[in-house]
Coordinates of C-alpha atoms in Angstrom, one line a residue:
Chain A
M192 CA -176.6 46.2 -82.2
A193 CA -174.8 48.6 -84.7
I194 CA -171.9 46.4 -84.8
L195 CA -173.5 43.8 -86.7
S196 CA -175.4 45.8 -89.6
P197 CA -173.0 48.2 -90.6
R198 CA -174.0 51.2 -92.8
R199 CA -172.8 51.5 -96.2
L200 CA -171.5 55.5 -97.4
I201 CA -171.0 55.4 -101.1
Y202 CA -169.1 58.5 -103.0
P203 CA -170.4 61.2 -103.7
F204 CA -171.7 61.8 -100.1
T205 CA -174.9 63.1 -100.4
V206 CA -177.0 65.4 -97.8
E207 CA -179.0 61.9 -97.4
Q208 CA -176.5 59.4 -96.9
V209 CA -174.6 61.8 -94.2
Y210 CA -177.6 63.0 -92.4
S211 CA -179.0 59.7 -91.7
L212 CA -175.9 58.6 -89.8
R213 CA -175.4 58.6 -86.1
T214 CA -173.0 58.3 -83.5
G215 CA -171.9 55.1 -82.6
Q216 CA -173.0 53.3 -85.6
F217 CA -170.4 50.7 -87.8
V218 CA -169.9 51.4 -91.0
L219 CA -168.4 50.9 -94.5
V220 CA -167.0 53.3 -97.0
S221 CA -166.2 52.9 -100.3
G222 CA -165.4 55.3 -103.6
L223 CA -162.9 58.3 -103.6
V224 CA -161.1 59.6 -100.8
F225 CA -158.5 62.4 -100.1
T226 CA -155.7 62.0 -98.2
G227 CA -154.1 64.8 -96.2
R228 CA -152.7 65.6 -93.5
D229 CA -151.0 68.9 -91.7
R230 CA -149.9 70.6 -94.6
L231 CA -152.4 70.5 -96.8
H232 CA -155.1 71.8 -94.0
K233 CA -152.4 74.6 -93.6
Y234 CA -152.5 74.8 -96.9
L235 CA -156.3 74.7 -97.4
Y236 CA -157.3 77.1 -94.5
E237 CA -154.4 79.9 -95.6
G238 CA -156.2 79.6 -99.1
G239 CA -154.3 77.5 -101.5
A240 CA -156.0 76.3 -104.5
C241 CA -157.3 72.9 -104.4
P242 CA -156.3 70.2 -107.7
V243 CA -159.2 67.9 -106.7
N244 CA -163.1 68.9 -106.2
L245 CA -163.7 67.5 -102.4
R246 CA -167.2 68.6 -102.6
E247 CA -169.4 65.9 -101.5
G248 CA -166.2 63.9 -100.6
A249 CA -164.4 62.7 -97.7
I250 CA -160.9 63.8 -96.7
Y251 CA -158.7 60.9 -94.6
H252 CA -156.2 62.2 -92.1
C253 CA -153.6 59.9 -93.2
G254 CA -149.7 59.1 -94.3
P255 CA -149.9 56.2 -96.5
V256 CA -146.5 54.1 -97.0
V257 CA -146.6 54.2 -101.2
I258 CA -143.7 53.0 -102.9
R259 CA -143.3 52.5 -106.7
E260 CA -143.1 49.9 -108.4
D261 CA -143.8 48.5 -111.8
N262 CA -144.5 52.0 -112.9
S263 CA -147.6 52.2 -111.0
W264 CA -148.1 53.2 -107.1
K265 CA -148.4 50.3 -104.2
V266 CA -149.8 51.1 -101.3
R267 CA -147.8 49.2 -98.4
A268 CA -150.0 50.8 -95.4
A269 CA -152.4 53.4 -94.8
G270 CA -153.9 53.5 -91.2
P271 CA -155.5 57.1 -90.0
T272 CA -153.2 59.9 -88.3
T273 CA -154.6 61.8 -85.6
S274 CA -157.4 64.1 -86.7
T275 CA -157.1 66.3 -83.5
R276 CA -154.3 68.3 -84.4
E277 CA -156.0 69.5 -87.7
E278 CA -159.4 70.5 -86.2
A279 CA -159.0 74.3 -86.0
Y280 CA -158.8 74.4 -89.5
L281 CA -161.4 72.2 -90.4
P282 CA -164.6 74.4 -90.4
R283 CA -163.6 76.7 -93.1
I284 CA -162.3 73.9 -94.9
M285 CA -165.0 71.6 -94.5
Q286 CA -167.1 75.0 -94.9
E287 CA -165.3 76.4 -98.2
H288 CA -165.0 72.9 -99.6
G289 CA -168.1 71.2 -99.2
V290 CA -166.2 68.4 -97.5
R291 CA -169.1 65.6 -96.4
V292 CA -166.8 63.1 -94.0
V293 CA -163.5 63.1 -92.4
I294 CA -162.0 60.4 -91.2
G295 CA -159.2 59.9 -89.2
K296 CA -158.5 58.6 -85.4
G297 CA -158.5 60.3 -82.2
S298 CA -160.5 63.3 -80.3
M299 CA -162.2 66.6 -81.8
G300 CA -164.0 68.6 -79.3
R301 CA -166.7 71.3 -79.4
V302 CA -164.8 73.0 -82.8
M303 CA -165.6 70.3 -84.7
A304 CA -168.8 68.9 -83.7
K305 CA -169.9 72.3 -84.0
A306 CA -168.7 72.6 -87.5
C307 CA -170.4 68.8 -88.4
H308 CA -173.6 70.6 -87.7
S309 CA -173.0 73.5 -89.3
A310 CA -171.4 71.9 -92.4
G311 CA -173.5 68.5 -92.5
C312 CA -170.5 66.5 -92.1
V313 CA -169.4 63.4 -90.1
Y314 CA -166.4 62.5 -88.3
L315 CA -165.5 59.0 -88.8
H316 CA -163.6 56.9 -86.7
A317 CA -161.1 54.7 -88.1
V318 CA -158.5 51.9 -86.2
G319 CA -156.1 53.7 -85.7
G320 CA -152.6 51.7 -86.1
A321 CA -154.3 49.2 -88.2
A322 CA -152.4 50.1 -91.4
Q323 CA -152.9 46.5 -93.2
V324 CA -156.7 46.2 -92.7
L325 CA -156.9 49.4 -93.8
A326 CA -154.2 49.0 -97.1
D327 CA -156.0 46.1 -98.2
R328 CA -159.3 48.4 -98.8
V329 CA -157.5 50.0 -101.0
V330 CA -158.3 49.2 -104.4
A331 CA -157.0 51.5 -106.5
V332 CA -154.5 55.2 -106.2
K333 CA -155.5 57.1 -108.4
A334 CA -153.4 60.2 -108.1
V335 CA -151.1 62.4 -106.4
H336 CA -150.7 65.9 -105.7
F337 CA -148.5 68.1 -104.0
G338 CA -146.0 65.0 -104.4
E339 CA -142.6 67.0 -104.1
Q340 CA -144.0 69.8 -102.7
F341 CA -145.1 68.1 -99.3
G342 CA -143.8 65.0 -99.5
L343 CA -145.1 61.8 -100.3
T344 CA -146.4 61.2 -96.7
E345 CA -148.0 64.7 -96.7
A346 CA -149.3 64.7 -99.6
L347 CA -152.5 64.5 -101.6
W348 CA -153.6 61.0 -102.7
E349 CA -156.5 60.0 -104.5
L350 CA -157.8 56.6 -103.5
E351 CA -160.1 54.5 -104.2
I352 CA -161.5 52.8 -101.3
K353 CA -164.0 49.8 -100.5
D354 CA -165.8 48.9 -97.8
F355 CA -163.3 50.5 -95.4
P356 CA -164.7 50.3 -91.7
A357 CA -165.6 52.8 -89.2
V358 CA -167.5 54.2 -86.5
V359 CA -169.6 57.3 -86.7
A360 CA -167.7 59.7 -84.0
I361 CA -169.8 62.7 -84.4
D362 CA -172.7 63.1 -86.3
C363 CA -174.7 65.7 -88.4
R364 CA -176.1 66.9 -85.3
G365 CA -172.9 68.0 -83.5
R366 CA -173.4 64.6 -81.2
N367 CA -169.8 63.4 -80.1
L368 CA -169.2 59.8 -79.2
L369 CA -165.8 60.2 -77.9
Q370 CA -166.7 63.6 -76.1
R371 CA -169.2 61.2 -73.9
V372 CA -166.8 58.5 -73.3
M373 CA -164.4 61.4 -71.9
N374 CA -167.4 62.6 -69.8
S375 CA -167.9 59.4 -68.5
S376 CA -164.0 58.1 -67.7
A377 CA -164.2 61.7 -66.1
R378 CA -166.6 60.5 -63.3
A379 CA -165.4 57.7 -62.9
R380 CA -162.0 58.9 -62.0
D381 CA -163.4 61.1 -59.5
K382 CA -164.9 58.2 -58.2
L383 CA -161.7 56.0 -57.6
L384 CA -159.9 59.2 -55.9
E385 CA -162.9 59.9 -53.6
S386 CA -164.1 56.3 -52.3
G387 CA -160.8 54.1 -53.5
E388 CA -158.8 52.9 -50.5
K389 CA -155.3 55.3 -50.7
V390 CA -151.6 54.0 -51.5
V391 CA -149.6 53.2 -48.9
S392 CA -145.9 53.5 -49.5
Chain B
M172 CA -115.9 47.7 -89.3
K173 CA -115.0 44.6 -90.5
N174 CA -117.8 41.8 -91.5
H175 CA -119.9 45.3 -92.7
S176 CA -122.4 43.6 -94.2
Q177 CA -122.7 40.6 -91.8
W178 CA -123.5 43.4 -89.6
E179 CA -125.8 45.6 -91.9
S180 CA -128.3 42.3 -92.5
S181 CA -128.5 41.3 -89.4
L182 CA -129.7 45.0 -88.1
F183 CA -131.7 44.9 -91.0
E184 CA -133.0 41.9 -90.2
L185 CA -134.3 43.5 -87.0
I186 CA -135.7 46.1 -88.7
R187 CA -138.1 44.6 -90.8
R188 CA -139.0 42.1 -88.4
T189 CA -139.7 45.1 -85.7
S190 CA -141.6 46.4 -88.6
V191 CA -143.6 43.5 -89.4
D192 CA -144.1 41.1 -86.6
L193 CA -145.6 42.0 -83.2
P194 CA -143.5 40.5 -79.9
S195 CA -145.7 37.8 -78.9
D196 CA -146.2 38.9 -75.2
V197 CA -148.1 42.1 -77.2
E198 CA -150.2 39.6 -79.0
Q199 CA -151.7 37.5 -76.6
A200 CA -152.2 40.7 -74.7
I201 CA -154.4 42.1 -77.4
K202 CA -156.0 38.5 -77.6
R203 CA -157.1 38.7 -73.5
A204 CA -158.3 42.2 -74.0
Y205 CA -160.6 41.5 -76.9
T206 CA -161.8 38.2 -75.2
A207 CA -162.9 40.9 -72.6
E208 CA -165.5 42.8 -74.6
P209 CA -168.8 41.8 -74.4
G210 CA -169.6 40.6 -78.3
G211 CA -171.2 42.6 -81.2
S212 CA -169.4 45.9 -79.0
R213 CA -167.2 48.8 -80.6
G214 CA -164.5 47.6 -78.4
R215 CA -164.5 44.2 -79.6
W216 CA -164.7 45.2 -83.1
V217 CA -161.8 47.3 -82.9
L218 CA -159.8 44.7 -81.1
E219 CA -160.7 42.1 -84.3
T220 CA -159.2 44.3 -86.8
I221 CA -156.5 45.0 -84.7
L222 CA -155.7 41.4 -84.5
E223 CA -156.4 41.0 -88.4
N224 CA -153.6 43.5 -89.1
I225 CA -151.1 41.8 -87.1
R226 CA -151.6 38.8 -88.8
K227 CA -152.0 40.5 -91.8
A228 CA -148.5 42.4 -91.2
R229 CA -146.7 38.9 -90.5
N230 CA -148.3 37.6 -93.7
Q231 CA -147.9 40.6 -96.3
D232 CA -144.1 41.4 -94.4
A233 CA -145.2 44.8 -94.6
P234 CA -145.8 47.6 -91.9
I235 CA -148.3 46.8 -88.6
C236 CA -148.8 50.6 -88.8
Q237 CA -147.8 53.1 -91.4
D238 CA -145.9 55.3 -88.8
T239 CA -142.5 54.3 -88.5
G240 CA -142.2 56.5 -85.8
T241 CA -138.9 57.2 -84.0
L242 CA -136.8 54.5 -83.9
C243 CA -134.9 53.8 -80.7
F244 CA -132.2 51.1 -80.9
S245 CA -130.5 50.2 -77.0
F246 CA -127.3 48.4 -77.6
Q247 CA -125.4 46.6 -74.8
V248 CA -121.7 45.9 -75.9
P249 CA -118.6 44.8 -74.6
V250 CA -116.0 46.8 -73.6
G251 CA -114.0 48.3 -76.1
F252 CA -116.5 47.9 -78.9
D253 CA -116.1 50.2 -81.5
T254 CA -120.2 52.3 -80.9
N255 CA -119.1 54.6 -83.7
A256 CA -118.8 52.2 -86.4
L257 CA -122.1 50.3 -84.7
A258 CA -124.0 54.1 -85.1
A259 CA -122.7 54.2 -89.2
V260 CA -124.0 50.4 -90.1
T261 CA -127.4 50.8 -88.4
R262 CA -127.6 54.2 -90.3
V263 CA -126.7 52.1 -93.6
A264 CA -129.5 49.7 -92.3
V265 CA -132.2 51.9 -91.6
A266 CA -132.1 53.7 -95.2
K267 CA -132.2 50.3 -96.5
A268 CA -135.2 49.2 -95.0
T269 CA -136.4 52.7 -95.5
R270 CA -136.1 52.6 -99.2
M271 CA -138.1 49.4 -99.1
G272 CA -140.9 50.1 -97.4
Y273 CA -140.3 48.6 -94.0
L274 CA -140.0 51.5 -92.7
R275 CA -141.9 55.5 -94.1
Q276 CA -140.4 58.1 -95.3
N277 CA -140.7 59.9 -91.2
T278 CA -138.4 62.2 -90.4
I279 CA -138.6 65.7 -91.2
D280 CA -136.4 68.9 -91.1
T281 CA -137.8 70.5 -88.4
L282 CA -136.6 74.1 -89.6
S283 CA -136.9 73.9 -93.4
G284 CA -140.2 71.8 -93.0
E285 CA -138.7 69.3 -95.5
S286 CA -139.1 65.4 -96.2
C287 CA -135.9 63.2 -95.1
P288 CA -135.6 60.5 -97.5
T289 CA -133.9 58.1 -95.9
N290 CA -134.8 58.2 -92.1
V291 CA -131.2 59.3 -91.3
A292 CA -130.5 62.8 -89.8
H293 CA -129.6 64.9 -87.1
G294 CA -131.5 63.1 -84.2
S295 CA -132.2 59.8 -86.0
P296 CA -132.3 56.6 -85.7
V297 CA -131.7 57.3 -81.9
F298 CA -128.7 55.7 -80.2
R299 CA -128.5 54.5 -76.5
F300 CA -124.6 52.6 -75.7
E301 CA -123.7 50.6 -73.0
Q302 CA -120.4 48.8 -72.4
C303 CA -120.8 45.4 -70.2
A304 CA -118.4 43.0 -69.2
R305 CA -120.3 40.5 -71.9
S306 CA -118.7 39.5 -75.1
T307 CA -121.9 39.5 -77.8
V308 CA -124.2 42.7 -78.6
D309 CA -127.5 43.1 -77.3
V310 CA -129.4 45.5 -79.8
R311 CA -133.0 46.1 -79.0
L312 CA -135.1 48.2 -81.3
I313 CA -138.5 50.0 -80.5
M314 CA -140.5 52.0 -83.3
K315 CA -142.7 54.4 -81.4
G316 CA -144.9 56.1 -83.6
G317 CA -145.7 59.9 -83.1
G318 CA -149.5 59.4 -81.9
S319 CA -148.9 57.8 -79.1
E320 CA -145.2 60.2 -78.5
N321 CA -147.9 62.9 -78.5
A322 CA -149.8 61.6 -76.0
G323 CA -146.6 61.7 -73.2
R324 CA -147.1 63.6 -70.0
Q325 CA -145.3 64.9 -67.7
Y326 CA -146.2 66.0 -63.5
S327 CA -144.3 67.8 -61.1
L328 CA -145.8 67.1 -57.7
P329 CA -147.5 68.5 -55.4
D330 CA -150.0 69.2 -58.4
D331 CA -152.9 71.6 -56.8
R332 CA -155.0 70.9 -59.8
L333 CA -154.9 67.0 -59.1
G334 CA -154.1 67.6 -55.6
A335 CA -151.4 65.3 -55.6
G336 CA -148.9 65.2 -53.2
R337 CA -145.3 63.7 -53.3
D338 CA -146.0 60.3 -52.3
L339 CA -147.1 57.0 -54.3
E340 CA -151.0 58.4 -53.6
G341 CA -150.3 61.3 -55.8
V342 CA -148.6 59.1 -58.6
R343 CA -151.2 57.5 -58.8
K344 CA -153.5 60.7 -59.3
C345 CA -151.3 61.8 -61.6
L346 CA -151.6 58.2 -63.8
L347 CA -155.6 58.3 -63.4
D348 CA -155.1 61.8 -64.8
A349 CA -152.8 60.6 -67.5
I350 CA -155.1 57.5 -68.3
V351 CA -158.6 60.1 -68.3
S352 CA -156.6 62.9 -70.5
I353 CA -154.8 61.0 -73.1
Q354 CA -158.2 58.9 -73.8
G355 CA -157.9 56.7 -77.0
N356 CA -155.8 59.4 -78.8
G357 CA -152.2 56.8 -77.6
C358 CA -154.2 54.5 -80.0
S359 CA -155.5 52.2 -77.3
P360 CA -155.5 49.7 -75.4
G361 CA -151.6 50.4 -74.7
V362 CA -149.1 50.6 -72.2
L363 CA -148.1 53.5 -69.6
G364 CA -144.2 53.0 -69.4
V365 CA -144.0 54.9 -66.0
C366 CA -141.1 56.9 -64.5
V367 CA -141.1 58.5 -60.7
G368 CA -138.4 61.3 -60.0
G369 CA -135.2 61.4 -61.9
D370 CA -134.7 64.8 -63.6
R371 CA -137.1 66.2 -66.3
C372 CA -134.8 64.6 -69.1
T373 CA -133.8 61.5 -67.4
G374 CA -137.4 60.8 -66.1
C375 CA -138.6 61.2 -69.6
E376 CA -135.6 58.4 -70.7
H377 CA -136.5 56.0 -67.7
A378 CA -140.0 56.3 -68.6
K379 CA -139.5 54.9 -71.9
H380 CA -137.1 52.4 -71.1
Q381 CA -139.5 50.4 -69.1
F382 CA -141.2 49.5 -72.5
L383 CA -138.6 47.3 -73.4
R384 CA -139.6 44.8 -70.4
K385 CA -142.2 42.2 -71.7
V386 CA -146.4 43.8 -71.3
D387 CA -146.8 40.8 -68.3
D388 CA -144.2 41.0 -66.7
R389 CA -144.2 42.7 -62.7
S390 CA -141.8 45.6 -61.4
E391 CA -139.5 43.7 -59.0
V392 CA -139.5 46.4 -56.2
K393 CA -143.0 45.2 -54.3
V394 CA -144.7 49.2 -53.8
L395 CA -144.3 49.6 -57.6
A396 CA -146.0 46.2 -58.6
R397 CA -148.7 46.9 -56.7
L398 CA -149.2 50.2 -58.0
E399 CA -149.0 48.9 -61.4
E400 CA -151.8 46.3 -60.7
R401 CA -153.8 49.0 -59.1
I402 CA -153.5 51.0 -62.1
L403 CA -154.2 48.4 -64.6
K404 CA -157.2 47.2 -62.4
E405 CA -158.4 51.1 -62.4
S406 CA -158.4 51.6 -66.0
R407 CA -160.7 49.2 -66.8
L408 CA -163.2 50.8 -64.9
L409 CA -162.1 54.3 -66.5
G410 CA -164.3 53.2 -69.5
V411 CA -162.1 54.5 -72.6
G412 CA -161.7 51.6 -74.1
P413 CA -159.9 50.5 -77.6
M414 CA -159.2 54.1 -79.5
G415 CA -161.4 55.9 -76.8
L416 CA -164.6 54.3 -78.1
G417 CA -165.7 53.0 -74.9
G418 CA -164.9 49.7 -73.3
N419 CA -162.7 47.9 -71.0
A420 CA -159.0 47.2 -72.3
T421 CA -158.0 50.7 -71.8
L422 CA -154.7 49.5 -71.2
L423 CA -152.7 46.2 -71.9
G424 CA -150.0 47.4 -69.2
V425 CA -148.4 49.8 -66.6
K426 CA -144.6 49.8 -66.0
I427 CA -143.6 51.6 -63.6
G428 CA -140.0 52.2 -62.8
A429 CA -137.8 55.2 -60.1
L430 CA -134.5 57.1 -59.9
S431 CA -133.4 59.3 -57.5
R432 CA -134.0 62.9 -57.2
L433 CA -132.9 66.2 -56.2
P434 CA -134.8 66.9 -52.6
A435 CA -136.6 70.1 -54.7
S436 CA -137.8 68.0 -57.6
F437 CA -140.5 65.1 -58.1
F438 CA -141.2 64.3 -62.0
V439 CA -144.2 61.7 -62.7
S440 CA -143.2 61.3 -66.4
V441 CA -145.6 59.1 -68.2
S442 CA -144.8 57.4 -71.7
Y443 CA -147.3 55.7 -73.9
M444 CA -146.9 53.4 -76.6
C445 CA -149.6 52.3 -79.0
W446 CA -151.1 48.8 -79.5
A447 CA -148.9 48.2 -82.2
F448 CA -146.2 48.4 -79.7
R449 CA -142.9 47.4 -81.8
R450 CA -140.2 46.1 -79.8
R451 CA -137.8 43.3 -81.0
G452 CA -134.6 42.7 -79.9
A453 CA -131.7 40.2 -80.7
L454 CA -127.9 39.0 -79.6
I455 CA -124.9 39.8 -82.2
T456 CA -121.7 38.3 -82.1
T457 CA -119.0 40.8 -82.5
K458 CA -118.8 39.4 -86.0
G459 CA -122.1 40.8 -86.9
G460 CA -123.8 37.5 -87.6
L461 CA -127.3 36.7 -85.9
K462 CA -127.0 34.7 -82.6
R463 CA -130.6 34.5 -80.8
W464 CA -133.2 36.5 -81.0
L465 CA -135.0 38.4 -77.9
Y466 CA -138.4 38.4 -76.9

């Protein structure tokens, strides 16, 4: 019944908040988050200077649609992008910058589970494609970095969010919900192939 | 082209509508999936969020998903119709929709890594033209996000690893393997577009072509229709569920087509379409006037 009683996570994400989370729990995240995707991860991994302090912060894997209107930024769409692509970069970034929360979507395996365990970090899974529901939870655009260098999609956006919904996919103990689903679906497939009737052309 | 502005406005409206408003067959399929998930489950929560998102996008006139994806235009035109002019005016409409925030700046120069501000570049958007004995232009647009595109697969049978031979049972093994290896990564529950046969290139194209079909239709070829139904039923037993977080709704549909092949080749090409299945179409007069919507 984790769904019925969501846990609230509020920035800065302290050790206490994050350690109490368990895979499968439903959470609502509020406060500051930093978006980043492929170019930012490669840049930080290679030792690039970070213009913001990521300590006790969250990286949100997202390339938002943002337009300039009346001299301010307006988020038109802001769902998660696939986190799997950043798995190789993340352990070093999490360790060096003290990141506590990664928000995104898609499978992450042993590398990320191990990194979450050793860095005291969680991986939160948002609903892929839910660009409008999630854009509505962005209450303010604080700043943008690397807009020119990486383009607006790949830029680092400082977003203030409120009650952003997600599910704990990897917790601080390194337990991995997606891996568990993957393993049980592979067993179910094997069973279907062993016992199922063969297709006749 | 005569009536350039009329054409531009019809095509712009097609793009806008595709980006913000999911076709009803897809929305209905998601609603059915929602009711099939138990109350209080993660799957139900995901599908509820998805349905809310679909409504919000439509009401707020904003993109359903931030990933504009590949813009795939399929045109059927009357014999002798100027397709170069049609491509040119479509590019203008794409640039306008990007400027207005209906499409994200979503096109990257592969060599320089630079972002293209208009989505009009070498290879973008994607066009497919066909001349037919007809008096109007039939245009269909599919927007296919990168997450779902990355989830695609191609198998070459026989496949030792899967124990899959060159028959429909072998195809079934490939499809079950694809569903399990893709998990929720293409933003499930989605639709599998499949081509049996063809070459490496035409197989992928024909697999994607299946996405022009409605989610709830069945192949006209009996053996393929039976296989579609069976894979859909079996996908529920795999328990991947919405976004791969577990549940029954692993797929919304399975669409299988077939092409002839060479004696030496037997490809099974699999394309994945996410739940944000943005597909729209229109009949447009040769003067550019919108005659009626398809789907």
